[in-house]
């Protein structure tokens, strides 16, 4: 919602019914998951 729709944190929290802290935690976890996936599958971390 933030990156694709350009919504601000306040709008996202209101829409999803979550706190700003929870929003930041979800974004952090998503970034870390994406980083792990890219390292393992794209940057040669695992042999195909």
Short mmCIF file of N, CA, C and O in Angstrom, two decimals:
data_model
loop_
_atom_site.label_atom_id
_atom_site.label_comp_id
_atom_site.label_asym_id
_atom_site.label_seq_id
_atom_site.Cartn_x
_atom_site.Cartn_y
_atom_site.Cartn_z
N UNK A 1 0.83 -1.19 0.00
CA UNK A 1 0.00 0.00 0.00
C UNK A 1 0.87 1.25 0.00
O UNK A 1 0.55 2.23 -0.66
N UNK A 2 1.94 1.16 0.72
CA UNK A 2 2.82 2.32 0.82
C UNK A 2 3.59 2.53 -0.48
O UNK A 2 3.63 3.63 -1.02
N UNK A 3 4.20 1.49 -0.98
CA UNK A 3 5.04 1.60 -2.17
C UNK A 3 4.23 1.66 -3.45
O UNK A 3 4.57 2.40 -4.36
N UNK A 4 3.17 0.87 -3.54
CA UNK A 4 2.40 0.79 -4.78
C UNK A 4 1.37 1.90 -4.88
O UNK A 4 1.25 2.54 -5.92
N UNK A 5 0.62 2.13 -3.81
CA UNK A 5 -0.45 3.12 -3.83
C UNK A 5 -0.02 4.50 -3.35
O UNK A 5 -0.76 5.46 -3.48
N UNK A 6 1.15 4.57 -2.77
CA UNK A 6 1.68 5.84 -2.29
C UNK A 6 0.98 6.37 -1.05
O UNK A 6 1.00 7.56 -0.80
N UNK A 7 0.38 5.47 -0.30
CA UNK A 7 -0.33 5.87 0.92
C UNK A 7 0.67 6.14 2.04
O UNK A 7 1.72 5.51 2.11
N UNK A 8 0.32 7.06 2.91
CA UNK A 8 1.15 7.36 4.06
C UNK A 8 0.89 6.38 5.19
O UNK A 8 -0.11 5.64 5.17
N UNK A 9 1.77 6.37 6.17
CA UNK A 9 1.64 5.46 7.30
C UNK A 9 0.32 5.64 8.02
O UNK A 9 -0.35 4.67 8.36
N UNK A 10 -0.08 6.88 8.24
CA UNK A 10 -1.33 7.15 8.95
C UNK A 10 -2.54 6.57 8.20
O UNK A 10 -3.42 5.96 8.80
N UNK A 11 -2.55 6.74 6.87
CA UNK A 11 -3.64 6.19 6.06
C UNK A 11 -3.68 4.67 6.12
O UNK A 11 -4.75 4.08 6.24
N UNK A 12 -2.52 4.05 6.02
CA UNK A 12 -2.43 2.59 6.04
C UNK A 12 -2.93 2.06 7.38
O UNK A 12 -3.72 1.11 7.42
N UNK A 13 -2.50 2.68 8.46
CA UNK A 13 -2.90 2.23 9.79
C UNK A 13 -4.41 2.34 9.97
O UNK A 13 -5.04 1.43 10.52
N UNK A 14 -4.97 3.42 9.50
CA UNK A 14 -6.42 3.61 9.61
C UNK A 14 -7.15 2.56 8.79
O UNK A 14 -8.12 1.96 9.25
N UNK A 15 -6.70 2.32 7.58
CA UNK A 15 -7.33 1.35 6.68
C UNK A 15 -7.27 -0.07 7.24
O UNK A 15 -8.24 -0.81 7.15
N UNK A 16 -6.13 -0.43 7.81
CA UNK A 16 -5.94 -1.80 8.31
C UNK A 16 -6.29 -1.97 9.78
O UNK A 16 -6.33 -3.10 10.28
N UNK A 17 -6.50 -0.86 10.47
CA UNK A 17 -6.83 -0.94 11.90
C UNK A 17 -5.67 -1.40 12.75
O UNK A 17 -5.84 -2.19 13.68
N UNK A 18 -4.46 -0.91 12.42
CA UNK A 18 -3.26 -1.27 13.17
C UNK A 18 -2.57 -0.01 13.67
O UNK A 18 -2.87 1.09 13.21
N UNK A 19 -1.64 -0.18 14.60
CA UNK A 19 -0.89 0.96 15.12
C UNK A 19 0.28 1.27 14.19
O UNK A 19 0.68 0.43 13.38
N UNK A 20 0.83 2.46 14.34
CA UNK A 20 1.99 2.84 13.53
C UNK A 20 3.17 1.93 13.82
O UNK A 20 3.90 1.54 12.91
N UNK A 21 3.34 1.55 15.08
CA UNK A 21 4.44 0.65 15.44
C UNK A 21 4.29 -0.69 14.74
O UNK A 21 5.25 -1.22 14.17
N UNK A 22 3.08 -1.22 14.73
CA UNK A 22 2.83 -2.49 14.07
C UNK A 22 3.09 -2.38 12.57
O UNK A 22 3.65 -3.28 11.95
N UNK A 23 2.72 -1.26 11.98
CA UNK A 23 2.96 -1.04 10.56
C UNK A 23 4.46 -1.09 10.25
O UNK A 23 4.88 -1.75 9.31
N UNK A 24 5.26 -0.40 11.06
CA UNK A 24 6.71 -0.38 10.84
C UNK A 24 7.31 -1.77 11.02
O UNK A 24 8.21 -2.17 10.27
N UNK A 25 6.79 -2.55 11.97
CA UNK A 25 7.28 -3.91 12.19
C UNK A 25 6.95 -4.78 10.97
O UNK A 25 7.81 -5.54 10.50
N UNK A 26 5.75 -4.66 10.45
CA UNK A 26 5.37 -5.43 9.26
C UNK A 26 6.24 -5.07 8.06
O UNK A 26 6.68 -5.96 7.32
N UNK A 27 6.50 -3.78 7.87
CA UNK A 27 7.36 -3.36 6.77
C UNK A 27 8.79 -3.89 6.94
O UNK A 27 9.41 -4.36 5.98
N UNK A 28 9.29 -3.84 8.16
CA UNK A 28 10.64 -4.34 8.43
C UNK A 28 10.72 -5.84 8.13
O UNK A 28 11.66 -6.29 7.46
N UNK A 29 9.75 -6.59 8.61
CA UNK A 29 9.75 -8.04 8.38
C UNK A 29 9.65 -8.37 6.90
O UNK A 29 10.30 -9.29 6.41
N UNK A 30 8.85 -7.61 6.17
CA UNK A 30 8.72 -7.84 4.73
C UNK A 30 10.05 -7.57 4.02
O UNK A 30 10.47 -8.34 3.16
N UNK A 31 10.73 -6.49 4.42
CA UNK A 31 12.04 -6.18 3.81
C UNK A 31 13.06 -7.28 4.10
O UNK A 31 13.84 -7.66 3.23
N UNK A 32 13.06 -7.77 5.33
CA UNK A 32 14.02 -8.82 5.70
C UNK A 32 13.73 -10.11 4.95
O UNK A 32 14.64 -10.79 4.49
N UNK A 33 12.46 -10.45 4.78
CA UNK A 33 12.09 -11.65 4.02
C UNK A 33 12.50 -11.51 2.56
O UNK A 33 13.01 -12.47 1.96
N UNK A 34 12.29 -10.34 1.99
CA UNK A 34 12.69 -10.11 0.61
C UNK A 34 14.21 -10.21 0.48
O UNK A 34 14.72 -10.83 -0.46
N UNK A 35 14.93 -9.64 1.42
CA UNK A 35 16.39 -9.70 1.40
C UNK A 35 16.89 -11.15 1.45
O UNK A 35 17.77 -11.55 0.69
N UNK A 36 16.31 -11.96 2.35
CA UNK A 36 16.69 -13.37 2.46
C UNK A 36 16.42 -14.11 1.15
O UNK A 36 17.25 -14.90 0.70
N UNK A 37 15.27 -13.86 0.57
CA UNK A 37 14.90 -14.52 -0.69
C UNK A 37 15.87 -14.15 -1.80
O UNK A 37 16.34 -15.01 -2.54
N UNK A 38 16.18 -12.87 -1.92
CA UNK A 38 17.10 -12.43 -2.96
C UNK A 38 18.50 -13.01 -2.76
O UNK A 38 19.14 -13.43 -3.73
N UNK A 39 18.96 -13.05 -1.53
CA UNK A 39 20.28 -13.59 -1.27
C UNK A 39 20.34 -15.08 -1.58
O UNK A 39 21.33 -15.56 -2.12
N UNK A 40 19.30 -15.80 -1.25
CA UNK A 40 19.30 -17.26 -1.46
C UNK A 40 19.08 -17.63 -2.92
O UNK A 40 19.73 -18.53 -3.44
N UNK A 41 18.15 -16.95 -3.58
CA UNK A 41 17.73 -17.38 -4.91
C UNK A 41 18.28 -16.57 -6.07
O UNK A 41 18.33 -17.05 -7.18
N UNK A 42 18.64 -15.33 -5.82
CA UNK A 42 19.05 -14.49 -6.93
C UNK A 42 20.55 -14.24 -6.93
O UNK A 42 21.19 -14.21 -7.97
N UNK A 43 21.13 -14.07 -5.80
CA UNK A 43 22.54 -13.72 -5.74
C UNK A 43 23.46 -14.91 -5.52
O UNK A 43 24.56 -14.77 -5.05
N UNK A 44 22.99 -16.09 -5.84
CA UNK A 44 23.83 -17.26 -5.81
C UNK A 44 24.03 -17.92 -4.47
O UNK A 44 24.97 -18.67 -4.28
N UNK A 45 23.14 -17.69 -3.53
CA UNK A 45 23.26 -18.31 -2.22
C UNK A 45 22.95 -19.79 -2.23
O UNK A 45 23.47 -20.56 -1.47
N UNK A 46 22.09 -20.21 -3.15
CA UNK A 46 21.71 -21.62 -3.25
C UNK A 46 21.92 -22.08 -4.69
O UNK A 46 21.62 -21.38 -5.63
N UNK A 47 22.45 -23.26 -4.84
CA UNK A 47 22.69 -23.81 -6.17
C UNK A 47 21.38 -24.34 -6.74
O UNK A 47 20.57 -24.95 -6.06
N UNK A 48 21.15 -24.09 -8.03
CA UNK A 48 19.92 -24.52 -8.67
C UNK A 48 20.06 -25.89 -9.26
O UNK A 48 21.06 -26.37 -9.61
#
